[in-house]
Amino acid sequence: MTQEMLLRQIIDYANRADPYPLYTELRKKPVRQEGDELFVVSTYWEIKSLLHDPRISSDARNLSPGAAGTLLQEEEDSPLPPAFLRLDPPEHDRLRRMAMRPFGPPETPRRVYNMRGELARIVDDLIDGFGDRKEVDIVDDFSYPFPVTVICRLLGIPREDEARFHSWADIIAAGLDPDPGGDPGEQRRATHEARTELGMYLSGLIDERSGAPGDDMLSALVTQQGPDGQMSRMEVLSTAALLLIAGHETTVNLITNGTLTLLRNPDVLERLRNDSRLAVPLVEELLRFEPPVQLLPQRTTLADIDIAGTTIPEGASVWLVLAAGNRDPQRFPDPDRFDPDRPDIQHLGFGSGIHNCFGAPLARLEAQLALTALAHRLDGPRLLDDPPPYRQNAVLRGPRHLNIAFDGLRS
Amino acid sequence: MRLVVDLNRCQGYAQCAFLAPDVFAMHGEESLLYNPHAEEAQREQVLRAATACPVQAILVEDTDEAPATMGEGLSGVR
Ligand code: HEM
């Protein structure tokens, strides 16, 4: 199979439900050149070493024109400035440190930990919302609304505004997942409008909180005075929007992939029902086996890099296929087997190196609580479609719907 | 229970300090403080932290010895 065909097949929607055989093919050449300026990396150690290499940039401004976006639709221009996800050191490090101060250790070690009770309540409320139904769509009824509600509570969005926040998040997420039958211009316009409205809304809230700070994260971002100084209002805005966008679709897909995988492996589901501690290694194995972020398509090289017998020239676009690295048999024995008892599970699901997922501890708790609650509360759950229908998106891959049936709810 | 952090492996991802804040604490951005004789009641927290560690630097063992106070494990990482 030619290289070109292989990449197109990975992007091709027809292979969305099971791209893994294509990744096996891809790994036969750890670093593949596609056209003049695109290099695709698919083996564990090569991906990991590039994620820790300062000659690799996440800043779109370093990308040579024309290098990216031939196969993947580029993100539409955002009315917000790039947040630290798309910046390099030292700007990246300063902004990430300032965002971390009100989120995690050393300054705020308990913010995420203390959300446990609230997260469990949100999950239970969503399951109660199934009511008397014996069939639900796990995406629309459960895994989709959960992470947005969590980000709202984290940022301190007033309850009465949560519904608006949900609708912006929906439109922005839809923009990442072009509807093949829809009008692309129309969709781009809607996304732009939602981002602008979200920005204006947050901007108003920032004004409010700078005068009367609460103990939420937005207030802390606005008012903090640390060794790095203060965030500008634009920086607070783009950081808050990043938390929403980076933490949404990804977490939805982790919970949905998790539910799907459990229903395909009823013995593991039964074990989880009897012992909720299994949720912890189970979620790590899910992040290896069905990672919500399949590949990182936005890296570029700041210098020539020799790797696995290939030289990636300066200014090239590099795709790091995390999902292929996660199934590299050189790294994980029997990689295509879902096995929550693996003793060694250093997956690439949250990336690695300086951009490693900022929200990982929160995402872990969300997925652990959500999957445990489903296992406990659903009586006799089963899949109605296998494979389920997937979203278009090849990067943030996951089911669009996951219709399941069950006999009833346990309390 | 007894635990050890392999500080040669630790890279300061801080997942343990998020997930088991009663046992692990970051001291500045780069050093980790932990209680090597955590209380039995903290077992679940500790197991969460050990499983989530991206470099698998936390080793956990069972013992019956009395818990000590936080601070014994102060060490620099990276
Ligand atoms: C299962 C859920 C999640 C997955 C699989 C995931 C995955 C990832 C990955 C792979 C990266 C690395 C991107 C890169 O190297 O270019 C990343 C970065 C990031 N994630 Fe997540 N994420 C998840 C949930 C969250 C949540 C809940 C939040 C926010 C609360 C979040 C916030 C971020 C941020 C801010 C970054 C950028 C970090 C940086 O550039 O330094 N993520 N995530």
Short mmCIF file of C-alpha atoms and ligand atoms in Angstrom, two decimals:
data_model
loop_
_atom_site.label_atom_id
_atom_site.label_comp_id
_atom_site.label_asym_id
_atom_site.label_seq_id
_atom_site.Cartn_x
_atom_site.Cartn_y
_atom_site.Cartn_z
CA MET A 1 0.00 0.00 0.00
CA THR A 2 1.44 3.41 -0.85
CA GLN A 3 2.03 5.88 1.93
CA GLU A 4 -0.29 8.42 0.45
CA MET A 5 -3.13 5.94 0.36
CA LEU A 6 -2.52 4.91 3.93
CA LEU A 7 -2.89 8.44 5.30
CA ARG A 8 -5.96 9.08 3.22
CA GLN A 9 -7.45 5.87 4.50
CA ILE A 10 -6.85 6.97 8.08
CA ILE A 11 -8.67 10.23 7.40
CA ASP A 12 -11.38 8.41 5.44
CA TYR A 13 -14.59 8.21 7.46
CA ALA A 14 -15.16 4.62 6.32
CA ASN A 15 -12.34 3.53 8.64
CA ARG A 16 -13.35 5.54 11.69
CA ALA A 17 -14.81 2.64 13.65
CA ASP A 18 -11.55 0.67 13.49
CA PRO A 19 -8.44 2.55 12.38
CA TYR A 20 -6.12 0.22 14.29
CA PRO A 21 -5.19 -2.15 11.42
CA LEU A 22 -4.14 0.94 9.46
CA TYR A 23 -1.92 2.04 12.33
CA THR A 24 -0.27 -1.39 12.30
CA GLU A 25 0.51 -0.80 8.64
CA LEU A 26 1.74 2.70 9.43
CA ARG A 27 4.18 1.49 12.10
CA LYS A 28 6.05 -0.60 9.52
CA LYS A 29 7.81 2.66 8.75
CA PRO A 30 8.15 4.60 12.01
CA VAL A 31 8.66 7.97 10.30
CA ARG A 32 6.91 8.34 6.95
CA GLN A 33 7.19 11.21 4.58
CA GLU A 34 4.00 12.34 2.90
CA GLY A 35 4.50 14.88 0.13
CA ASP A 36 7.30 17.38 0.62
CA GLU A 37 6.57 18.72 4.02
CA LEU A 38 4.55 16.30 6.11
CA PHE A 39 6.08 13.58 8.29
CA VAL A 40 4.00 11.02 10.14
CA VAL A 41 5.44 9.36 13.25
CA SER A 42 3.74 6.21 14.54
CA THR A 43 6.00 4.23 16.90
CA TYR A 44 6.09 4.70 20.68
CA TRP A 45 9.69 5.67 21.34
CA GLU A 46 9.93 7.96 18.34
CA ILE A 47 6.75 9.82 19.34
CA LYS A 48 7.88 10.06 22.92
CA SER A 49 11.31 11.36 22.02
CA LEU A 50 9.87 14.04 19.72
CA LEU A 51 7.44 15.13 22.44
CA HIS A 52 10.47 15.78 24.63
CA ASP A 53 12.53 17.48 21.91
CA PRO A 54 12.92 21.29 22.11
CA ARG A 55 13.41 21.41 18.33
CA ILE A 56 9.72 20.58 17.92
CA SER A 57 7.34 23.53 18.06
CA SER A 58 3.60 23.74 18.80
CA ASP A 59 3.38 27.30 17.54
CA ALA A 60 1.44 27.56 14.29
CA ARG A 61 3.48 30.64 13.38
CA ASN A 62 6.48 28.38 12.73
CA LEU A 63 4.67 26.22 10.22
CA SER A 64 5.82 26.76 6.68
CA PRO A 65 2.91 27.93 4.55
CA GLY A 66 1.22 25.07 2.77
CA ALA A 67 2.71 22.39 4.99
CA ALA A 68 -0.39 21.62 6.98
CA GLY A 69 -4.03 21.41 6.24
CA THR A 70 -3.95 19.48 2.99
CA LEU A 71 -5.55 16.41 4.50
CA LEU A 72 -7.08 17.80 7.65
CA GLN A 73 -9.30 20.78 7.75
CA GLU A 74 -7.39 23.53 9.55
CA GLU A 75 -9.02 25.12 12.55
CA GLU A 76 -10.95 28.19 11.50
CA ASP A 77 -9.40 31.46 12.65
CA SER A 78 -10.33 32.06 16.20
CA PRO A 79 -11.29 35.47 17.52
CA LEU A 80 -9.24 34.58 20.60
CA PRO A 81 -5.41 34.65 20.72
CA PRO A 82 -3.66 31.27 20.91
CA ALA A 83 -3.53 29.92 24.43
CA PHE A 84 -0.55 27.96 25.73
CA LEU A 85 -1.50 24.77 23.85
CA ARG A 86 -0.27 26.49 20.68
CA LEU A 87 2.71 28.35 22.15
CA ASP A 88 6.36 27.43 22.77
CA PRO A 89 8.58 28.24 25.75
CA PRO A 90 9.08 30.68 27.32
CA GLU A 91 5.53 32.04 26.69
CA HIS A 92 4.02 28.57 27.06
CA ASP A 93 5.71 27.92 30.38
CA ARG A 94 4.78 31.27 31.89
CA LEU A 95 1.11 30.97 30.94
CA ARG A 96 0.86 27.31 31.95
CA ARG A 97 2.45 28.08 35.33
CA MET A 98 0.03 30.94 35.88
CA ALA A 99 -2.94 28.76 34.90
CA MET A 100 -1.69 26.01 37.23
CA ARG A 101 -1.47 28.24 40.30
CA PRO A 102 -5.24 28.29 40.94
CA PHE A 103 -5.75 24.73 39.59
CA GLY A 104 -3.21 22.43 41.18
CA PRO A 105 -0.13 21.86 43.30
CA PRO A 106 1.93 23.41 44.72
CA GLU A 107 -0.36 26.43 45.31
CA THR A 108 -3.79 24.82 45.06
CA PRO A 109 -3.33 21.09 45.66
CA ARG A 110 -6.95 20.38 46.61
CA ARG A 111 -9.11 22.08 44.02
CA VAL A 112 -9.57 18.98 41.88
CA TYR A 113 -9.59 16.57 44.81
CA ASN A 114 -12.31 18.56 46.53
CA MET A 115 -14.53 18.42 43.44
CA ARG A 116 -15.03 14.65 43.86
CA GLY A 117 -18.32 14.90 45.72
CA GLU A 118 -19.73 17.42 43.27
CA LEU A 119 -18.63 15.36 40.26
CA ALA A 120 -20.31 12.27 41.71
CA ARG A 121 -23.53 14.25 42.22
CA ILE A 122 -23.54 15.55 38.65
CA VAL A 123 -23.10 11.99 37.37
CA ASP A 124 -25.91 10.68 39.56
CA ASP A 125 -28.25 13.48 38.48
CA LEU A 126 -27.58 12.67 34.83
CA ILE A 127 -28.35 8.99 35.39
CA ASP A 128 -31.50 9.89 37.36
CA GLY A 129 -32.43 11.91 34.29
CA PHE A 130 -32.79 8.65 32.30
CA GLY A 131 -36.11 8.38 34.18
CA ASP A 132 -38.26 5.45 33.13
CA ARG A 133 -36.56 4.97 29.78
CA LYS A 134 -35.09 1.59 28.99
CA GLU A 135 -33.00 2.94 26.11
CA VAL A 136 -30.69 5.94 26.13
CA ASP A 137 -27.99 7.51 24.03
CA ILE A 138 -24.94 7.53 26.29
CA VAL A 139 -23.46 10.42 24.29
CA ASP A 140 -26.38 12.87 24.32
CA ASP A 141 -27.82 11.84 27.68
CA PHE A 142 -24.67 11.34 29.68
CA SER A 143 -21.11 11.81 28.48
CA TYR A 144 -21.77 14.98 26.48
CA PRO A 145 -23.34 17.20 29.15
CA PHE A 146 -21.04 16.04 31.97
CA PRO A 147 -17.66 17.67 31.12
CA VAL A 148 -19.20 21.04 30.23
CA THR A 149 -21.00 21.14 33.57
CA VAL A 150 -17.70 20.32 35.27
CA ILE A 151 -15.82 23.14 33.52
CA CYS A 152 -18.65 25.53 34.44
CA ARG A 153 -18.33 24.61 38.11
CA LEU A 154 -14.53 24.84 37.93
CA LEU A 155 -14.59 28.31 36.40
CA GLY A 156 -17.50 29.45 38.55
CA ILE A 157 -20.02 30.08 35.78
CA PRO A 158 -23.30 31.06 37.52
CA ARG A 159 -25.86 28.23 37.40
CA GLU A 160 -28.37 30.34 35.50
CA ASP A 161 -25.84 30.79 32.68
CA GLU A 162 -24.82 27.14 32.36
CA ALA A 163 -27.37 26.48 29.61
CA ARG A 164 -25.90 29.25 27.43
CA PHE A 165 -22.43 27.93 28.08
CA HIS A 166 -23.57 24.46 26.98
CA SER A 167 -24.96 25.80 23.72
CA TRP A 168 -21.71 27.62 22.83
CA ALA A 169 -19.73 24.50 23.68
CA ASP A 170 -22.05 22.46 21.41
CA ILE A 171 -21.56 24.77 18.46
CA ILE A 172 -17.79 24.99 18.93
CA ALA A 173 -17.56 21.20 19.20
CA ALA A 174 -19.69 20.78 16.07
CA GLY A 175 -17.23 23.07 14.29
CA LEU A 176 -14.52 20.53 15.02
CA ASP A 177 -16.67 17.90 13.39
CA PRO A 178 -17.77 19.13 9.97
CA ASP A 179 -21.11 17.78 8.85
CA PRO A 180 -20.46 16.28 5.39
CA GLY A 181 -23.94 17.21 4.18
CA GLY A 182 -23.86 20.70 5.68
CA ASP A 183 -22.65 24.01 4.30
CA PRO A 184 -19.03 24.48 5.49
CA GLY A 185 -19.20 28.28 5.23
CA GLU A 186 -22.33 28.35 7.34
CA GLN A 187 -20.77 26.10 9.96
CA ARG A 188 -17.62 28.22 10.11
CA ARG A 189 -19.73 31.33 10.60
CA ALA A 190 -21.71 29.69 13.42
CA THR A 191 -18.51 28.59 15.16
CA HIS A 192 -16.98 32.02 14.84
CA GLU A 193 -20.09 33.58 16.28
CA ALA A 194 -20.20 31.13 19.20
CA ARG A 195 -16.54 31.82 20.00
CA THR A 196 -17.14 35.56 19.88
CA GLU A 197 -20.18 35.30 22.14
CA LEU A 198 -18.33 33.06 24.55
CA GLY A 199 -15.47 35.57 24.60
CA MET A 200 -17.83 38.46 25.29
CA TYR A 201 -19.62 36.54 27.99
CA LEU A 202 -16.36 35.58 29.72
CA SER A 203 -15.12 39.11 29.38
CA GLY A 204 -18.16 40.41 31.28
CA LEU A 205 -17.69 37.76 33.93
CA ILE A 206 -14.01 38.68 34.27
CA ASP A 207 -15.01 42.31 35.00
CA GLU A 208 -17.45 41.13 37.60
CA ARG A 209 -14.98 38.80 39.31
CA SER A 210 -12.11 41.25 39.36
CA GLY A 211 -14.30 43.54 41.48
CA ALA A 212 -15.78 40.79 43.66
CA PRO A 213 -13.68 37.63 43.47
CA GLY A 214 -15.16 34.31 44.57
CA ASP A 215 -13.25 31.11 45.28
CA ASP A 216 -13.66 29.86 41.70
CA MET A 217 -10.80 29.44 39.26
CA LEU A 218 -11.76 32.36 37.03
CA SER A 219 -11.59 34.77 39.98
CA ALA A 220 -8.20 33.37 40.90
CA LEU A 221 -6.89 33.72 37.33
CA VAL A 222 -8.02 37.33 37.27
CA THR A 223 -6.69 38.39 40.64
CA GLN A 224 -3.54 36.31 41.10
CA GLN A 225 -0.28 38.07 41.90
CA GLY A 226 2.62 35.67 41.70
CA PRO A 227 6.24 35.50 40.64
CA ASP A 228 5.06 35.62 37.01
CA GLY A 229 2.98 38.72 37.60
CA GLN A 230 -0.63 38.95 36.49
CA MET A 231 -2.43 37.53 33.48
CA SER A 232 -3.67 40.13 31.04
CA ARG A 233 -7.40 40.11 30.46
CA MET A 234 -6.86 38.57 26.99
CA GLU A 235 -4.72 35.86 28.55
CA VAL A 236 -7.41 35.01 31.12
CA LEU A 237 -9.95 34.88 28.33
CA SER A 238 -7.99 32.59 26.08
CA THR A 239 -6.99 30.35 28.99
CA ALA A 240 -10.60 29.95 30.12
CA ALA A 241 -11.69 29.18 26.55
CA LEU A 242 -8.85 26.66 26.21
CA LEU A 243 -9.98 24.83 29.35
CA LEU A 244 -13.47 24.55 27.93
CA ILE A 245 -12.43 23.43 24.47
CA ALA A 246 -9.55 21.11 25.42
CA GLY A 247 -11.54 19.51 28.20
CA HIS A 248 -14.80 18.93 26.38
CA GLU A 249 -14.81 16.63 23.35
CA THR A 250 -11.84 14.70 24.74
CA THR A 251 -13.58 13.79 27.98
CA VAL A 252 -16.85 13.01 26.17
CA ASN A 253 -14.96 10.54 24.00
CA LEU A 254 -13.09 8.93 26.89
CA ILE A 255 -16.34 8.24 28.75
CA THR A 256 -18.14 7.04 25.61
CA ASN A 257 -15.22 4.87 24.48
CA GLY A 258 -15.10 3.52 28.01
CA THR A 259 -18.77 2.59 28.04
CA LEU A 260 -18.44 0.94 24.62
CA THR A 261 -15.35 -1.02 25.66
CA LEU A 262 -17.00 -2.18 28.90
CA LEU A 263 -20.09 -3.37 27.04
CA ARG A 264 -17.83 -5.26 24.64
CA ASN A 265 -16.01 -6.82 27.61
CA PRO A 266 -18.79 -7.89 30.00
CA ASP A 267 -16.37 -9.71 32.32
CA VAL A 268 -14.54 -6.43 32.99
CA LEU A 269 -17.86 -4.62 33.48
CA GLU A 270 -18.86 -7.22 36.05
CA ARG A 271 -15.55 -6.81 37.87
CA LEU A 272 -15.98 -3.02 37.96
CA ARG A 273 -19.49 -3.42 39.35
CA ASN A 274 -18.09 -5.49 42.22
CA ASP A 275 -14.99 -3.44 42.85
CA SER A 276 -14.90 0.24 41.98
CA ARG A 277 -11.13 0.36 42.55
CA LEU A 278 -10.78 -1.28 39.13
CA ALA A 279 -11.85 2.08 37.63
CA VAL A 280 -8.37 3.47 38.18
CA PRO A 281 -6.28 1.06 36.05
CA LEU A 282 -9.22 0.64 33.69
CA VAL A 283 -9.20 4.32 32.74
CA GLU A 284 -5.43 4.22 32.13
CA GLU A 285 -5.82 1.20 29.87
CA LEU A 286 -8.63 2.99 28.00
CA LEU A 287 -6.34 5.94 27.41
CA ARG A 288 -3.92 3.50 25.80
CA PHE A 289 -6.41 1.30 23.96
CA GLU A 290 -8.92 3.88 22.65
CA PRO A 291 -7.30 7.31 23.15
CA PRO A 292 -9.67 10.27 22.59
CA VAL A 293 -6.86 12.24 20.92
CA GLN A 294 -5.69 9.88 18.18
CA LEU A 295 -2.96 12.09 16.79
CA LEU A 296 -1.32 15.48 17.28
CA PRO A 297 -1.31 17.15 13.85
CA GLN A 298 0.08 20.55 14.77
CA ARG A 299 3.80 20.15 15.42
CA THR A 300 6.52 21.65 13.31
CA THR A 301 10.34 21.36 13.30
CA LEU A 302 12.61 24.27 14.24
CA ALA A 303 15.72 22.46 12.92
CA ASP A 304 16.60 19.35 10.92
CA ILE A 305 15.93 16.29 13.11
CA ASP A 306 17.42 12.85 12.48
CA ILE A 307 15.13 10.13 13.69
CA ALA A 308 14.68 6.43 12.86
CA GLY A 309 16.87 6.73 9.78
CA THR A 310 15.01 9.74 8.38
CA THR A 311 15.88 13.42 8.45
CA ILE A 312 12.89 15.64 9.07
CA PRO A 313 13.89 19.01 7.66
CA GLU A 314 13.38 22.32 9.41
CA GLY A 315 9.92 23.82 8.88
CA ALA A 316 8.20 20.49 8.18
CA SER A 317 4.82 19.59 9.59
CA VAL A 318 4.88 16.57 11.90
CA TRP A 319 1.98 14.34 12.91
CA LEU A 320 2.46 12.29 16.05
CA VAL A 321 0.02 9.38 15.94
CA LEU A 322 -0.47 8.75 19.67
CA ALA A 323 -3.00 5.97 19.05
CA ALA A 324 -0.49 4.05 16.91
CA GLY A 325 2.27 4.49 19.50
CA ASN A 326 -0.09 3.18 22.18
CA ARG A 327 -0.38 -0.10 20.27
CA ASP A 328 3.30 -0.46 19.42
CA PRO A 329 4.21 -4.11 20.15
CA GLN A 330 7.79 -2.99 20.84
CA ARG A 331 6.43 -1.16 23.85
CA PHE A 332 3.31 -3.05 24.99
CA PRO A 333 3.02 -6.83 24.80
CA ASP A 334 -0.15 -8.04 23.07
CA PRO A 335 -1.10 -4.42 22.33
CA ASP A 336 -4.46 -5.08 20.67
CA ARG A 337 -5.82 -6.73 23.78
CA PHE A 338 -7.82 -4.59 26.23
CA ASP A 339 -6.35 -5.55 29.59
CA PRO A 340 -6.92 -3.36 32.65
CA ASP A 341 -4.49 -5.55 34.61
CA ARG A 342 -1.40 -4.52 32.63
CA PRO A 343 1.37 -3.95 35.14
CA ASP A 344 2.98 -1.28 32.99
CA ILE A 345 0.83 1.29 31.32
CA GLN A 346 2.74 4.43 30.38
CA HIS A 347 0.40 5.39 27.54
CA LEU A 348 0.57 8.48 25.36
CA GLY A 349 -3.14 9.29 25.75
CA PHE A 350 -2.41 12.58 27.53
CA GLY A 351 0.62 13.39 25.40
CA SER A 352 3.99 13.77 27.14
CA GLY A 353 6.59 16.45 27.80
CA ILE A 354 5.86 20.13 28.33
CA HIS A 355 2.38 20.07 26.73
CA ASN A 356 1.22 16.98 28.63
CA CYS A 357 -2.47 17.34 29.37
CA PHE A 358 -3.06 20.11 31.88
CA GLY A 359 -6.46 18.71 32.85
CA ALA A 360 -5.39 15.07 33.21
CA PRO A 361 -6.15 14.71 36.94
CA LEU A 362 -9.64 16.13 36.42
CA ALA A 363 -10.27 14.03 33.30
CA ARG A 364 -9.17 10.91 35.17
CA LEU A 365 -11.58 11.56 38.04
CA GLU A 366 -14.44 12.35 35.66
CA ALA A 367 -13.97 9.13 33.72
CA GLN A 368 -13.44 6.98 36.81
CA LEU A 369 -16.59 8.30 38.49
CA ALA A 370 -18.71 8.19 35.33
CA LEU A 371 -17.84 4.61 34.40
CA THR A 372 -18.17 3.35 37.96
CA ALA A 373 -21.60 4.95 38.29
CA LEU A 374 -22.82 3.45 35.01
CA ALA A 375 -21.56 0.01 36.06
CA HIS A 376 -23.35 0.27 39.41
CA ARG A 377 -26.61 1.75 38.31
CA LEU A 378 -27.49 0.17 34.95
CA ASP A 379 -29.20 -3.17 35.21
CA GLY A 380 -28.39 -5.50 32.31
CA PRO A 381 -26.94 -2.88 29.92
CA ARG A 382 -26.32 -3.87 26.29
CA LEU A 383 -25.27 -2.23 23.04
CA LEU A 384 -27.91 -1.56 20.39
CA ASP A 385 -25.42 -0.82 17.59
CA ASP A 386 -21.95 -2.25 17.35
CA PRO A 387 -20.01 -0.50 15.96
CA PRO A 388 -21.88 2.69 16.82
CA PRO A 389 -21.96 5.65 14.40
CA TYR A 390 -18.78 7.76 14.77
CA ARG A 391 -18.13 11.47 14.47
CA GLN A 392 -16.34 12.64 11.33
CA ASN A 393 -13.30 13.86 13.22
CA ALA A 394 -10.26 11.56 12.85
CA VAL A 395 -8.21 13.44 15.45
CA LEU A 396 -10.72 13.69 18.30
CA ARG A 397 -12.22 10.31 17.49
CA GLY A 398 -15.31 8.94 19.21
CA PRO A 399 -18.90 7.76 18.71
CA ARG A 400 -21.51 10.36 17.78
CA HIS A 401 -24.18 8.23 19.43
CA LEU A 402 -24.01 5.22 21.69
CA ASN A 403 -27.45 3.73 21.96
CA ILE A 404 -27.84 1.21 24.73
CA ALA A 405 -30.72 -0.70 26.29
CA PHE A 406 -31.04 -1.84 29.90
CA ASP A 407 -33.63 -3.44 32.18
CA GLY A 408 -33.81 -0.69 34.75
CA LEU A 409 -31.90 1.62 37.05
CA ARG A 410 -30.54 0.64 40.44
CA SER A 411 -30.59 3.39 43.04
CA MET B 1 1.53 0.99 54.37
CA ARG B 2 4.94 1.75 52.96
CA LEU B 3 5.70 3.51 49.75
CA VAL B 4 8.75 4.64 47.86
CA VAL B 5 9.08 7.13 45.04
CA ASP B 6 11.89 6.48 42.61
CA LEU B 7 13.13 10.04 42.38
CA ASN B 8 15.38 9.21 39.46
CA ARG B 9 12.27 8.46 37.43
CA CYS B 10 10.04 11.22 38.80
CA GLN B 11 9.66 14.05 36.30
CA GLY B 12 7.40 16.34 38.27
CA TYR B 13 4.10 15.64 36.46
CA ALA B 14 2.43 16.11 39.88
CA GLN B 15 -0.42 13.65 39.24
CA CYS B 16 0.18 12.16 42.72
CA ALA B 17 -0.13 15.54 44.41
CA PHE B 18 -3.49 16.10 42.67
CA LEU B 19 -4.89 12.64 43.34
CA ALA B 20 -3.50 11.93 46.83
CA PRO B 21 -2.95 15.35 48.41
CA ASP B 22 -2.78 13.88 51.92
CA VAL B 23 0.28 11.85 51.04
CA PHE B 24 2.12 13.72 48.27
CA ALA B 25 2.84 17.44 48.03
CA MET B 26 4.79 19.51 45.58
CA HIS B 27 7.37 21.74 47.13
CA GLY B 28 7.82 24.42 44.52
CA GLU B 29 7.48 23.24 40.96
CA GLU B 30 10.17 20.65 40.99
CA SER B 31 10.45 18.81 44.27
CA LEU B 32 8.15 16.27 45.79
CA LEU B 33 7.42 15.79 49.45
CA TYR B 34 5.74 12.56 50.49
CA ASN B 35 4.93 10.41 53.47
CA PRO B 36 6.67 7.07 53.00
CA HIS B 37 4.57 5.49 55.79
CA ALA B 38 1.10 6.56 54.71
CA GLU B 39 -1.87 5.61 56.84
CA GLU B 40 -3.95 2.64 55.87
CA ALA B 41 -6.96 4.95 55.41
CA GLN B 42 -5.11 6.58 52.55
CA ARG B 43 -4.56 3.38 50.61
CA GLU B 44 -7.13 4.20 47.96
CA GLN B 45 -5.64 7.65 47.33
CA VAL B 46 -2.16 6.18 47.13
CA LEU B 47 -3.20 3.49 44.65
CA ARG B 48 -4.88 6.12 42.46
CA ALA B 49 -1.68 8.13 42.47
CA ALA B 50 0.59 5.16 41.79
CA THR B 51 -1.56 4.01 38.86
CA ALA B 52 -1.81 7.47 37.31
CA CYS B 53 1.91 8.29 37.59
CA PRO B 54 2.98 8.82 33.95
CA VAL B 55 6.45 7.42 34.66
CA GLN B 56 5.34 4.78 37.19
CA ALA B 57 7.74 6.02 39.82
CA ILE B 58 5.62 5.11 42.87
CA LEU B 59 6.08 1.71 44.50
CA VAL B 60 3.59 0.61 47.15
CA GLU B 61 4.07 -2.16 49.70
CA ASP B 62 2.01 -3.44 52.62
CA THR B 63 3.25 -3.22 56.20
CA ASP B 64 1.69 -2.96 59.65
CA GLU B 65 3.98 -0.30 60.99
CA ALA B 66 2.71 2.87 62.61
CA PRO B 67 2.30 5.89 60.36
CA ALA B 68 4.89 8.65 60.52
CA THR B 69 4.39 12.30 59.77
CA MET B 70 4.73 13.94 56.43
CA GLY B 71 8.12 15.31 55.72
CA GLU B 72 10.46 12.36 55.92
CA GLY B 73 10.48 11.97 52.18
CA LEU B 74 11.50 15.49 51.24
CA SER B 75 13.55 15.22 48.11
CA GLY B 76 14.32 17.07 44.95
CA VAL B 77 13.23 15.73 41.60
CA ARG B 78 14.35 16.19 37.99
C1 HEM C 1 -9.89 12.38 28.53
C2 HEM C 1 -9.77 13.61 28.46
C3 HEM C 1 -8.57 14.30 27.88
C4 HEM C 1 -7.63 13.87 26.99
C5 HEM C 1 -7.53 12.50 26.32
C6 HEM C 1 -6.71 14.95 26.79
C7 HEM C 1 -5.59 14.88 25.99
C8 HEM C 1 -4.67 15.87 25.86
C9 HEM C 1 -3.47 15.77 25.06
C10 HEM C 1 -3.04 14.56 24.23
C11 HEM C 1 -2.80 16.93 25.18
C12 HEM C 1 -1.45 17.28 24.54
C13 HEM C 1 -1.63 18.20 23.35
C14 HEM C 1 -0.32 18.47 22.68
O1 HEM C 1 0.74 17.95 23.07
O2 HEM C 1 -0.33 19.25 21.68
C15 HEM C 1 -3.58 17.79 26.05
C16 HEM C 1 -3.24 19.07 26.41
C17 HEM C 1 -4.06 19.89 27.17
N1 HEM C 1 -5.22 19.53 27.84
FE1 HEM C 1 -6.10 17.74 27.77
N2 HEM C 1 -7.12 16.02 27.55
C18 HEM C 1 -8.25 15.65 28.23
C19 HEM C 1 -8.96 16.42 29.13
C20 HEM C 1 -8.66 17.70 29.48
C21 HEM C 1 -9.39 18.51 30.43
C22 HEM C 1 -10.58 18.05 31.25
C23 HEM C 1 -8.80 19.74 30.43
C24 HEM C 1 -9.14 20.98 31.22
C25 HEM C 1 -9.62 21.02 32.40
C26 HEM C 1 -7.68 19.68 29.51
C27 HEM C 1 -6.84 20.73 29.26
C28 HEM C 1 -5.71 20.64 28.47
C29 HEM C 1 -4.83 21.78 28.22
C30 HEM C 1 -5.01 23.19 28.78
C31 HEM C 1 -3.79 21.30 27.41
C32 HEM C 1 -2.59 22.11 26.87
C33 HEM C 1 -1.39 21.84 27.73
C34 HEM C 1 -0.15 22.57 27.25
O3 HEM C 1 -0.07 22.96 26.09
O4 HEM C 1 0.76 22.77 28.08
N3 HEM C 1 -7.63 18.43 28.96
N4 HEM C 1 -4.71 17.11 26.47
#
